[in-house]
Coordinates of N, CA and C in Angstrom, one line a residue:
X20 N 90.4 134.5 51.4 CA 91.1 135.0 52.5 C 90.2 135.8 53.5
X21 N 89.3 136.5 52.9 CA 88.4 137.3 53.7 C 87.4 136.4 54.5
X22 N 87.0 135.3 53.9 CA 86.1 134.3 54.5 C 86.9 133.6 55.7
X23 N 88.1 133.3 55.5 CA 88.9 132.6 56.5 C 89.1 133.6 57.7
X24 N 89.5 134.8 57.4 CA 89.7 135.8 58.5 C 88.4 136.0 59.2
X25 N 87.3 136.1 58.5 CA 86.0 136.4 59.2 C 85.6 135.2 60.1
X26 N 85.8 134.0 59.6 CA 85.4 132.8 60.4 C 86.3 132.8 61.6
X27 N 87.6 133.1 61.5 CA 88.5 133.1 62.6 C 88.1 134.1 63.6
X28 N 87.8 135.3 63.1 CA 87.4 136.4 64.0 C 86.1 136.1 64.8
X29 N 85.1 135.5 64.1 CA 83.9 135.1 64.8 C 84.1 134.1 65.9
X30 N 85.0 133.1 65.5 CA 85.2 132.0 66.5 C 86.0 132.5 67.7
X31 N 87.0 133.3 67.5 CA 87.8 133.9 68.6 C 86.9 134.9 69.4
X32 N 86.2 135.7 68.7 CA 85.3 136.7 69.4 C 84.3 136.0 70.3
X33 N 83.7 134.9 69.7 CA 82.7 134.1 70.5 C 83.4 133.5 71.7
X34 N 84.6 133.0 71.6 CA 85.3 132.4 72.7 C 85.6 133.4 73.8
X35 N 86.1 134.6 73.4 CA 86.4 135.6 74.4 C 85.1 136.1 75.1
X36 N 84.0 136.3 74.3 CA 82.8 136.8 74.8 C 82.2 135.8 75.8
X37 N 82.2 134.5 75.4 CA 81.6 133.5 76.2 C 82.4 133.4 77.6
X38 N 83.7 133.6 77.6 CA 84.5 133.4 78.8 C 84.1 134.5 79.8
X39 N 83.8 135.7 79.3 CA 83.4 136.8 80.2 C 82.0 136.8 80.6
X40 N 81.1 136.3 79.7 CA 79.6 136.3 80.1 C 79.3 135.2 81.0
X41 N 80.0 134.0 80.9 CA 79.7 132.9 81.8 C 80.5 132.9 83.1
X42 N 81.7 133.3 83.0 CA 82.5 133.3 84.3 C 82.9 134.7 84.8
X43 N 83.0 135.6 83.9 CA 83.4 137.0 84.3 C 84.9 137.1 84.7
X44 N 85.2 138.2 85.2 CA 86.6 138.5 85.6 C 87.0 137.6 86.7
X45 N 86.1 137.3 87.6 CA 86.4 136.4 88.7 C 87.0 135.1 88.4
X46 N 86.5 134.5 87.2 CA 87.0 133.3 86.8 C 88.5 133.3 86.4
X47 N 88.8 134.4 85.8 CA 90.3 134.6 85.4 C 91.1 134.8 86.7
X48 N 90.5 135.6 87.6 CA 91.3 135.8 88.9 C 91.5 134.4 89.6
X49 N 90.5 133.6 89.6 CA 90.7 132.3 90.2 C 91.7 131.4 89.5
X50 N 91.7 131.5 88.2 CA 92.7 130.7 87.4 C 94.2 131.2 87.7
X51 N 94.3 132.5 87.7 CA 95.6 133.1 87.9 C 96.1 133.0 89.4
X52 N 95.2 132.7 90.3 CA 95.6 132.4 91.7 C 95.8 130.9 92.0
X53 N 95.4 130.1 91.0 CA 95.5 128.6 91.2 C 97.0 128.2 90.8
X54 N 97.7 127.6 91.8 CA 99.1 127.2 91.6 C 99.2 126.1 90.6
X55 N 98.2 125.2 90.5 CA 98.2 124.1 89.6 C 98.2 124.7 88.1
X56 N 97.3 125.6 87.9 CA 97.2 126.2 86.6 C 98.4 127.0 86.2
X57 N 99.0 127.7 87.2 CA 100.2 128.5 86.9 C 101.4 127.5 86.6
X58 N 101.5 126.4 87.2 CA 102.5 125.4 86.9 C 102.3 124.9 85.5
X59 N 101.0 124.6 85.2 CA 100.7 124.1 83.8 C 101.1 125.1 82.8
X60 N 100.8 126.4 83.1 CA 101.0 127.4 82.1 C 102.6 127.6 81.9
X61 N 103.3 127.6 83.0 CA 104.8 127.7 82.9 C 105.4 126.5 82.1
X62 N 104.8 125.3 82.4 CA 105.3 124.1 81.7 C 105.0 124.2 80.2
X63 N 103.9 124.8 79.9 CA 103.5 124.9 78.5 C 104.5 125.9 77.8
X64 N 104.9 127.0 78.5 CA 105.8 128.0 77.9 C 107.2 127.4 77.7
X65 N 107.7 126.7 78.7 CA 109.1 126.3 78.5 C 109.2 125.1 77.6
X66 N 108.2 124.2 77.6 CA 108.3 123.0 76.7 C 108.1 123.5 75.3
X67 N 107.2 124.5 75.0 CA 107.0 125.0 73.7 C 108.3 125.7 73.2
X68 N 108.9 126.5 74.1 CA 110.1 127.2 73.7 C 111.3 126.2 73.4
X69 N 111.5 125.2 74.2 CA 112.5 124.2 74.0 C 112.2 123.4 72.7
X70 N 111.0 123.1 72.5 CA 110.6 122.4 71.2 C 111.0 123.2 70.0
X71 N 110.7 124.5 70.1 CA 111.0 125.4 69.0 C 112.5 125.4 68.8
X72 N 113.2 125.5 69.8 CA 114.7 125.6 69.7 C 115.3 124.3 69.1
X73 N 114.8 123.2 69.6 CA 115.4 121.9 69.1 C 115.0 121.7 67.6
X74 N 113.8 122.1 67.2 CA 113.4 122.0 65.8 C 114.3 122.9 64.9
X75 N 114.6 124.1 65.4 CA 115.4 125.0 64.6 C 116.8 124.5 64.4
X76 N 117.4 124.0 65.6 CA 118.7 123.5 65.6 C 118.9 122.3 64.7
X77 N 117.9 121.4 64.7 CA 117.9 120.2 63.9 C 117.6 120.4 62.5
X78 N 116.6 121.4 62.2 CA 116.1 121.6 60.9 C 117.1 122.3 60.0
X79 N 117.8 123.3 60.6 CA 118.7 124.1 59.7 C 119.7 123.3 58.9
X80 N 120.5 122.5 59.6 CA 121.5 121.7 58.8 C 120.8 120.7 57.8
X81 N 119.7 120.2 58.2 CA 118.9 119.3 57.2 C 118.4 120.1 56.0
X82 N 117.9 121.3 56.3 CA 117.4 122.1 55.2 C 118.6 122.6 54.3
X83 N 119.7 122.9 54.9 CA 120.9 123.3 54.1 C 121.4 122.1 53.2
X84 N 121.3 120.9 53.8 CA 121.7 119.7 53.0 C 120.7 119.5 51.8
X85 N 119.4 119.7 52.1 CA 118.4 119.5 51.0 C 118.6 120.6 49.9
X86 N 118.9 121.8 50.3 CA 119.1 122.9 49.4 C 120.3 122.7 48.4
X87 N 121.3 122.0 49.0 CA 122.5 121.8 48.2 C 122.5 120.4 47.5
X88 N 121.6 119.5 47.8 CA 121.6 118.2 47.3 C 121.0 118.1 45.9
X89 N 121.6 117.2 45.0 CA 121.1 117.0 43.7 C 119.8 116.2 43.7
X90 N 119.6 115.4 44.8 CA 118.5 114.6 44.9 C 117.5 115.1 45.9
X91 N 117.3 116.4 45.8 CA 116.5 117.2 46.8 C 115.1 116.6 47.0
X92 N 114.4 116.3 45.9 CA 113.0 115.8 45.9 C 112.9 114.5 46.6
X93 N 113.9 113.6 46.4 CA 113.9 112.4 47.1 C 114.0 112.5 48.6
X94 N 115.0 113.3 49.0 CA 115.2 113.6 50.4 C 114.0 114.3 51.1
X95 N 113.4 115.2 50.3 CA 112.3 115.9 50.8 C 111.1 115.0 51.1
X96 N 110.9 114.0 50.2 CA 109.8 113.0 50.4 C 110.1 112.3 51.7
X97 N 111.3 112.0 52.0 CA 111.6 111.3 53.3 C 111.4 112.2 54.5
X98 N 111.6 113.4 54.3 CA 111.4 114.4 55.4 C 109.9 114.5 55.8
X99 N 109.1 114.6 54.8 CA 107.7 114.8 55.0 C 106.9 113.5 55.1
X100 N 107.6 112.4 55.0 CA 106.9 111.1 55.0 C 106.1 110.9 56.4
X101 N 106.6 111.4 57.5 CA 105.8 111.2 58.7 C 104.4 111.8 58.7
X102 N 104.2 112.8 57.8 CA 102.9 113.3 57.7 C 101.9 112.4 57.1
X103 N 102.4 111.3 56.5 CA 101.5 110.3 55.9 C 100.9 109.4 57.0
X104 N 101.4 109.5 58.2 CA 101.0 108.6 59.3 C 100.3 109.5 60.4
X105 N 99.3 109.0 60.9 CA 98.5 109.8 62.0 C 99.4 110.2 63.1
X106 N 99.2 111.3 63.7 CA 100.0 111.8 64.8 C 99.8 110.8 66.0
X107 N 98.6 110.2 66.1 CA 98.4 109.3 67.2 C 99.2 108.1 67.1
X108 N 99.4 107.6 65.8 CA 100.2 106.4 65.6 C 101.7 106.7 65.9
X109 N 102.1 107.9 65.4 CA 103.5 108.3 65.7 C 103.8 108.4 67.2
X110 N 102.8 108.9 67.9 CA 103.0 109.1 69.3 C 103.0 107.7 70.0
X111 N 102.2 106.8 69.6 CA 102.2 105.5 70.2 C 103.5 104.8 69.9
X112 N 104.1 105.1 68.7 CA 105.4 104.6 68.4 C 106.5 105.0 69.4
X113 N 106.4 106.3 69.8 CA 107.4 106.8 70.8 C 107.1 106.2 72.1
X114 N 105.9 105.8 72.4 CA 105.5 105.1 73.7 C 106.2 103.8 73.7
X115 N 106.2 103.1 72.6 CA 106.9 101.8 72.5 C 108.4 101.9 72.6
X116 N 108.9 103.0 72.1 CA 110.4 103.2 72.1 C 110.8 103.6 73.5
X117 N 110.1 104.4 74.2 CA 110.5 105.1 75.5 C 110.0 104.4 76.7
X118 N 109.2 103.4 76.6 CA 108.6 102.7 77.8 C 109.7 102.0 78.6
X119 N 109.3 101.5 79.8 CA 110.3 100.8 80.6 C 110.8 99.5 80.0
X120 N 110.0 98.9 79.2 CA 110.4 97.7 78.4 C 110.5 98.0 76.9
X121 N 110.7 99.3 76.6 CA 110.8 99.7 75.2 C 112.1 99.4 74.6
X122 N 112.3 99.8 73.4 CA 113.5 99.5 72.6 C 114.7 100.2 73.2
X123 N 114.5 101.5 73.7 CA 115.7 102.2 74.2 C 116.2 101.6 75.5
X124 N 115.3 101.3 76.4 CA 115.7 100.7 77.7 C 116.3 99.3 77.5
X125 N 115.7 98.5 76.6 CA 116.1 97.2 76.4 C 117.5 97.2 75.8
X126 N 117.7 98.1 74.8 CA 119.0 98.2 74.2 C 120.1 98.6 75.2
X127 N 119.8 99.6 76.0 CA 120.8 100.0 77.0 C 121.1 98.9 78.0
X128 N 120.1 98.2 78.4 CA 120.3 97.1 79.3 C 121.1 96.0 78.7
X129 N 120.9 95.6 77.4 CA 121.6 94.6 76.7 C 123.1 95.0 76.5
X130 N 123.3 96.3 76.4 CA 124.7 96.8 76.3 C 125.4 96.9 77.6
X131 N 124.7 96.7 78.7 CA 125.3 96.7 80.0 C 125.4 98.1 80.6
X132 N 124.7 99.1 80.0 CA 124.9 100.5 80.4 C 124.0 100.8 81.6
X133 N 122.9 100.1 81.8 CA 122.0 100.3 82.9 C 121.6 99.0 83.5
X134 N 121.2 99.0 84.8 CA 120.8 97.8 85.5 C 119.2 97.8 85.6
X135 N 118.7 99.0 85.8 CA 117.2 99.1 85.9 C 116.8 100.1 84.8
X136 N 115.5 99.9 84.4 CA 115.0 100.8 83.3 C 115.0 102.3 83.7
X137 N 115.3 103.1 82.8 CA 115.3 104.6 83.0 C 113.9 105.1 82.7
X138 N 113.3 105.8 83.6 CA 112.0 106.4 83.4 C 112.0 107.5 82.4
X139 N 111.6 107.2 81.2 CA 111.5 108.2 80.1 C 110.1 108.6 79.7
X140 N 109.2 107.6 79.7 CA 107.8 107.8 79.4 C 107.1 108.5 80.5
X141 N 106.1 109.4 80.1 CA 105.3 110.2 81.0 C 106.2 111.2 81.8
X142 N 107.1 111.8 81.0 CA 108.0 112.9 81.5 C 108.0 114.0 80.5
X143 N 108.4 115.2 81.0 CA 108.6 116.3 80.0 C 109.6 116.0 78.9
X144 N 110.6 115.2 79.2 CA 111.6 114.8 78.2 C 110.9 114.1 77.0
X145 N 110.0 113.1 77.4 CA 109.3 112.4 76.3 C 108.4 113.3 75.5
X146 N 107.8 114.3 76.2 CA 106.9 115.3 75.4 C 107.8 116.1 74.5
X147 N 109.0 116.5 74.9 CA 109.9 117.3 74.1 C 110.3 116.5 72.8
X148 N 110.6 115.2 73.1 CA 111.0 114.4 71.9 C 109.9 114.2 71.0
X149 N 108.7 113.9 71.5 CA 107.5 113.7 70.6 C 107.2 114.9 69.8
X150 N 107.1 116.1 70.5 CA 106.7 117.3 69.8 C 107.8 117.7 68.8
X151 N 109.1 117.5 69.1 CA 110.1 117.8 68.1 C 110.0 117.0 66.9
X152 N 109.7 115.7 67.1 CA 109.5 114.8 65.9 C 108.3 115.2 65.1
X153 N 107.3 115.7 65.7 CA 106.0 116.0 65.0 C 106.2 117.3 64.2
X154 N 106.9 118.3 64.8 CA 106.9 119.6 64.2 C 108.2 119.9 63.3
X155 N 109.2 119.0 63.4 CA 110.4 119.2 62.7 C 110.2 119.5 61.2
X156 N 109.4 118.7 60.5 CA 109.3 118.9 59.0 C 108.8 120.3 58.7
X157 N 107.9 120.9 59.5 CA 107.5 122.3 59.2 C 108.6 123.3 59.2
X158 N 109.5 123.2 60.1 CA 110.7 124.1 60.1 C 111.6 123.8 59.0
X159 N 111.8 122.5 58.6 CA 112.7 122.2 57.5 C 112.2 122.8 56.2
X160 N 110.9 122.7 56.0 CA 110.3 123.3 54.8 C 110.4 124.8 54.8
X161 N 110.1 125.4 55.9 CA 110.2 126.9 56.0 C 111.6 127.4 55.7
X162 N 112.6 126.7 56.3 CA 114.0 127.2 56.1 C 114.5 126.8 54.6
X163 N 114.0 125.7 54.2 CA 114.4 125.3 52.8 C 113.9 126.3 51.8
X164 N 112.6 126.7 52.0 CA 112.1 127.7 51.1 C 112.9 129.0 51.0
X165 N 113.3 129.4 52.2 CA 114.1 130.6 52.3 C 115.5 130.4 51.6
X166 N 116.1 129.2 51.8 CA 117.4 129.0 51.2 C 117.3 128.9 49.7
X167 N 116.3 128.3 49.2 CA 116.1 128.2 47.7 C 115.9 129.6 47.0
X168 N 115.4 130.5 47.8 CA 115.1 131.8 47.2 C 116.4 132.7 47.2
X169 N 117.4 132.3 47.8 CA 118.7 133.1 47.8 C 119.4 133.0 46.5
X170 N 120.0 134.1 46.2 CA 120.9 134.1 45.0 C 122.2 133.5 45.3
X171 N 122.5 132.4 44.6 CA 123.8 131.7 44.9 C 125.0 132.5 44.5
X172 N 124.8 133.5 43.6 CA 125.9 134.4 43.2 C 126.5 135.2 44.4
X173 N 125.6 135.4 45.4 CA 126.1 136.1 46.6 C 127.2 135.3 47.3
X174 N 126.9 134.0 47.5 CA 127.9 133.1 48.1 C 129.1 133.0 47.2
X175 N 129.0 132.9 45.9 CA 130.1 132.9 45.1 C 131.0 134.1 45.2
X176 N 130.3 135.3 45.3 CA 131.0 136.5 45.4 C 131.8 136.6 46.7
X177 N 131.2 136.0 47.8 CA 131.9 136.0 49.1 C 133.2 135.1 49.0
X178 N 133.1 134.0 48.3 CA 134.2 133.1 48.2 C 135.3 133.7 47.3
X179 N 134.9 134.5 46.3 CA 135.9 135.1 45.4 C 136.6 136.2 46.1
X180 N 135.9 136.9 47.0 CA 136.5 137.9 47.8 C 137.4 137.4 49.0
X181 N 137.5 136.1 49.1 CA 138.4 135.6 50.1 C 137.7 135.0 51.3
X182 N 136.4 135.0 51.3 CA 135.7 134.5 52.5 C 135.8 133.0 52.6
X183 N 136.0 132.4 53.8 CA 135.9 131.0 54.0 C 134.5 130.5 53.9
X184 N 134.4 129.2 54.0 CA 133.0 128.6 54.0 C 132.2 129.1 55.2
X185 N 132.9 129.1 56.4 CA 132.2 129.5 57.6 C 131.9 131.0 57.5
X186 N 132.8 131.8 57.0 CA 132.5 133.3 56.9 C 131.3 133.5 55.9
X187 N 131.3 132.8 54.8 CA 130.2 132.9 53.9 C 128.9 132.5 54.5
X188 N 128.9 131.4 55.2 CA 127.7 131.0 55.9 C 127.2 132.0 56.9
X189 N 128.2 132.5 57.8 CA 127.8 133.4 58.9 C 127.4 134.7 58.4
X190 N 127.9 135.2 57.3 CA 127.7 136.6 56.9 C 126.7 136.7 55.7
X191 N 126.5 135.6 55.0 CA 125.7 135.7 53.8 C 124.5 134.7 53.9
X192 N 124.8 133.4 54.0 CA 123.7 132.4 54.0 C 122.8 132.5 55.2
X193 N 123.3 132.6 56.4 CA 122.5 132.6 57.6 C 121.6 133.8 57.7
X194 N 122.2 135.0 57.5 CA 121.3 136.2 57.6 C 120.2 136.3 56.6
X195 N 120.5 135.8 55.3 CA 119.5 135.8 54.3 C 118.4 134.8 54.6
X196 N 118.7 133.7 55.3 CA 117.7 132.7 55.6 C 117.0 132.9 56.9
X197 N 117.3 134.0 57.6 CA 116.6 134.2 58.9 C 115.1 134.4 58.8
X198 N 114.5 135.0 57.8 CA 113.1 135.0 57.7 C 112.4 133.6 57.7
X199 N 113.1 132.7 57.0 CA 112.6 131.3 57.0 C 112.7 130.7 58.4
X200 N 113.8 130.9 59.1 CA 114.0 130.4 60.4 C 113.0 130.9 61.4
X201 N 112.8 132.2 61.4 CA 111.8 132.8 62.3 C 110.4 132.4 61.9
X202 N 110.1 132.3 60.7 CA 108.8 131.9 60.3 C 108.5 130.5 60.7
X203 N 109.4 129.6 60.5 CA 109.3 128.2 61.0 C 109.2 128.1 62.5
X204 N 110.0 128.9 63.2 CA 110.0 128.9 64.7 C 108.6 129.4 65.2
X205 N 108.1 130.4 64.5 CA 106.8 131.0 64.9 C 105.7 129.9 64.8
X206 N 105.7 129.2 63.7 CA 104.7 128.2 63.4 C 104.8 127.1 64.4
X207 N 106.0 126.6 64.8 CA 106.1 125.6 65.7 C 105.7 126.0 67.1
X208 N 106.1 127.3 67.5 CA 105.7 127.8 68.8 C 104.2 127.9 69.0
X209 N 103.5 128.3 67.9 CA 102.1 128.3 68.0 C 101.5 126.9 68.1
X210 N 101.9 126.0 67.3 CA 101.4 124.6 67.4 C 101.7 123.9 68.7
X211 N 102.9 124.2 69.2 CA 103.4 123.5 70.4 C 102.6 123.9 71.6
X212 N 102.3 125.2 71.7 CA 101.5 125.7 72.9 C 100.1 125.1 72.9
X213 N 99.5 124.8 71.8 CA 98.2 124.2 71.8 C 98.2 122.7 71.5
X214 N 99.3 122.0 71.6 CA 99.4 120.6 71.4 C 98.6 119.8 72.5
X215 N 97.9 118.8 72.0 CA 97.1 118.0 73.0 C 97.5 116.5 73.0
X216 N 97.4 115.9 71.8 CA 97.6 114.5 71.7 C 99.0 114.0 72.2
X217 N 100.0 114.6 71.7 CA 101.4 114.2 72.1 C 101.6 114.4 73.6
X218 N 101.4 115.6 74.2 CA 101.5 115.8 75.6 C 100.7 114.8 76.4
X219 N 99.5 114.5 75.9 CA 98.6 113.7 76.7 C 99.1 112.3 76.8
X220 N 99.6 111.7 75.7 CA 100.0 110.4 75.6 C 101.4 110.2 76.2
X221 N 102.3 111.1 75.9 CA 103.7 111.0 76.4 C 104.0 111.6 77.7
X222 N 103.2 112.6 78.1 CA 103.4 113.3 79.4 C 102.5 112.8 80.5
X223 N 101.4 112.1 80.1 CA 100.5 111.6 81.1 C 99.7 112.8 81.7
X224 N 99.0 112.4 82.8 CA 98.2 113.4 83.5 C 98.9 114.2 84.5
X225 N 100.2 113.8 84.8 CA 100.9 114.6 85.8 C 101.6 115.8 85.2
X226 N 102.3 115.6 84.1 CA 103.0 116.7 83.4 C 102.1 117.2 82.3
X227 N 101.1 117.9 82.7 CA 100.1 118.4 81.7 C 100.6 119.7 81.1
X228 N 100.2 120.0 79.9 CA 100.3 121.3 79.3 C 98.9 121.9 79.2
X229 N 98.9 123.2 78.8 CA 97.6 123.9 78.9 C 96.6 123.3 78.0
X230 N 97.0 122.8 76.8 CA 96.1 122.1 75.9 C 95.4 120.9 76.5
X231 N 96.2 120.1 77.1 CA 95.7 118.9 77.8 C 94.9 119.2 79.0
X232 N 95.2 120.3 79.7 CA 94.4 120.7 80.8 C 93.0 121.2 80.3
X233 N 92.9 121.9 79.2 CA 91.6 122.3 78.6 C 90.8 121.0 78.2
X234 N 91.5 120.0 77.6 CA 90.9 118.8 77.2 C 90.3 118.1 78.5
X235 N 91.0 118.1 79.6 CA 90.5 117.4 80.8 C 89.3 118.2 81.3
X236 N 89.4 119.5 81.3 CA 88.3 120.3 81.9 C 87.0 120.0 81.1
X237 N 87.1 119.8 79.8 CA 85.9 119.6 78.9 C 85.4 118.2 79.0
X238 N 86.2 117.2 78.8 CA 85.8 115.8 78.6 C 85.8 115.0 79.9
X239 N 86.4 115.5 80.9 CA 86.4 114.7 82.2 C 85.7 115.4 83.3
X240 N 85.9 116.7 83.4 CA 85.3 117.5 84.5 C 84.0 118.1 84.0
X241 N 83.9 118.4 82.7 CA 82.7 119.0 82.1 C 82.5 120.4 82.6
X242 N 83.6 121.1 82.9 CA 83.6 122.5 83.3 C 83.9 123.4 82.1
X243 N 82.9 123.7 81.3 CA 83.1 124.4 80.1 C 83.5 125.9 80.3
X244 N 83.0 126.5 81.4 CA 83.4 127.9 81.7 C 84.9 128.0 82.0
X245 N 85.4 127.1 82.8 CA 86.8 127.1 83.1 C 87.7 126.8 81.9
X246 N 87.2 125.8 81.1 CA 87.9 125.5 79.9 C 88.0 126.7 78.9
X247 N 86.9 127.4 78.8 CA 86.8 128.6 77.9 C 87.8 129.6 78.3
X248 N 87.9 129.9 79.6 CA 88.8 130.9 80.1 C 90.3 130.4 79.9
X249 N 90.5 129.1 80.1 CA 91.9 128.6 79.8 C 92.2 128.7 78.3
X250 N 91.2 128.5 77.5 CA 91.5 128.7 76.0 C 91.9 130.1 75.7
X251 N 91.2 131.1 76.3 CA 91.6 132.5 76.1 C 93.0 132.8 76.7
X252 N 93.3 132.2 77.8 CA 94.7 132.3 78.4 C 95.7 131.7 77.4
X253 N 95.4 130.6 76.8 CA 96.3 130.0 75.9 C 96.5 130.8 74.6
X254 N 95.4 131.5 74.2 CA 95.5 132.4 73.0 C 96.4 133.6 73.4
X255 N 96.3 134.1 74.6 CA 97.1 135.3 75.0 C 98.6 134.9 75.1
X256 N 98.8 133.7 75.7 CA 100.2 133.2 75.8 C 100.8 133.0 74.5
X257 N 100.1 132.4 73.5 CA 100.6 132.2 72.2 C 101.0 133.5 71.5
X258 N 100.1 134.5 71.6 CA 100.3 135.8 71.0 C 101.5 136.5 71.6
X259 N 101.7 136.4 72.9 CA 102.8 137.0 73.6 C 104.1 136.4 73.2
X260 N 104.1 135.1 73.0 CA 105.3 134.4 72.6 C 105.7 134.6 71.1
X261 N 104.7 134.7 70.3 CA 105.0 134.8 68.8 C 105.2 136.2 68.4
X262 N 104.5 137.1 69.0 CA 104.6 138.5 68.5 C 106.0 139.1 68.4
X263 N 106.9 138.8 69.3 CA 108.3 139.3 69.1 C 109.0 138.7 67.9
X264 N 108.7 137.4 67.7 CA 109.3 136.8 66.5 C 108.8 137.4 65.2
X265 N 107.5 137.6 65.2 CA 106.9 138.2 64.0 C 107.5 139.6 63.7
X266 N 107.6 140.4 64.8 CA 108.2 141.7 64.6 C 109.7 141.7 64.2
X267 N 110.4 140.7 64.7 CA 111.8 140.5 64.3 C 111.9 140.1 62.9
X268 N 111.0 139.2 62.4 CA 111.0 138.8 61.0 C 110.7 140.0 60.1
X269 N 109.7 140.8 60.5 CA 109.4 142.0 59.7 C 110.6 142.9 59.6
X270 N 111.2 143.1 60.7 CA 112.4 144.0 60.7 C 113.5 143.5 59.8
X271 N 113.8 142.2 59.9 CA 114.8 141.6 59.1 C 114.5 141.8 57.6
X272 N 113.2 141.5 57.2 CA 112.8 141.6 55.8 C 112.9 143.1 55.3
X273 N 112.6 144.0 56.2 CA 112.7 145.4 55.8 C 114.2 145.8 55.6
X274 N 115.1 145.3 56.5 CA 116.5 145.5 56.3 C 117.1 144.9 55.0
X275 N 116.6 143.7 54.7 CA 117.1 143.1 53.5 C 116.6 143.7 52.3
X276 N 115.4 144.1 52.3 CA 114.9 144.9 51.1 C 115.5 146.2 51.0
X277 N 115.8 146.9 52.1 CA 116.5 148.2 52.0 C 117.9 148.1 51.4
X278 N 118.6 146.9 51.8 CA 119.9 146.7 51.3 C 119.8 146.4 49.8

């Protein structure tokens, strides 16, 4: 653990130091005054937030089903099976599905629901779909772990005392599983802010996120100073987004342990 922390600290310290020695404060001022960069930054924030929300909403019922299922291991294998395939392959699969002549548009046209193809590829919607598909298993596992650690006798006590299934879920199961929910959400939020492959392939060059903008600055423009400053901005944005969730999780754990 000490080695991992030390390597991380050295890498991040070198990144921050390099951004100030090569570009200085003026570089950050130019970035913050650039409307294109600000739009990319805002797009990164709201796409990451929506991806996290969609993952939590979809993952919770799935994790609850897995926790109650007798064939949990089998279903869990199906949930994590996308990890056996490269993220590039999965993203290309979504390109095939969402293209103008893809499966979705062709199906809608054959059903008579549309006359012309709906533009879904190279849009923020496509990025949201792709990122949700990529990160959903992480949230499922985080929530499932929290659900499996719960004492089932608490739910039985709630039912014996006259609580309905909804009341038991709302007052017992959901509050006790919140650390897993927040932990999974924090993980997805961090990964979504720095995603590159999925936004690049599904969003194209017009609807860029900050990760893809950094990629462009390095491999197409060869502006390493600007890319370094953007990387520091991405780090700050990720910390600002995740810090409240981590504080909330710590507060919930303290409350549960106190009870």
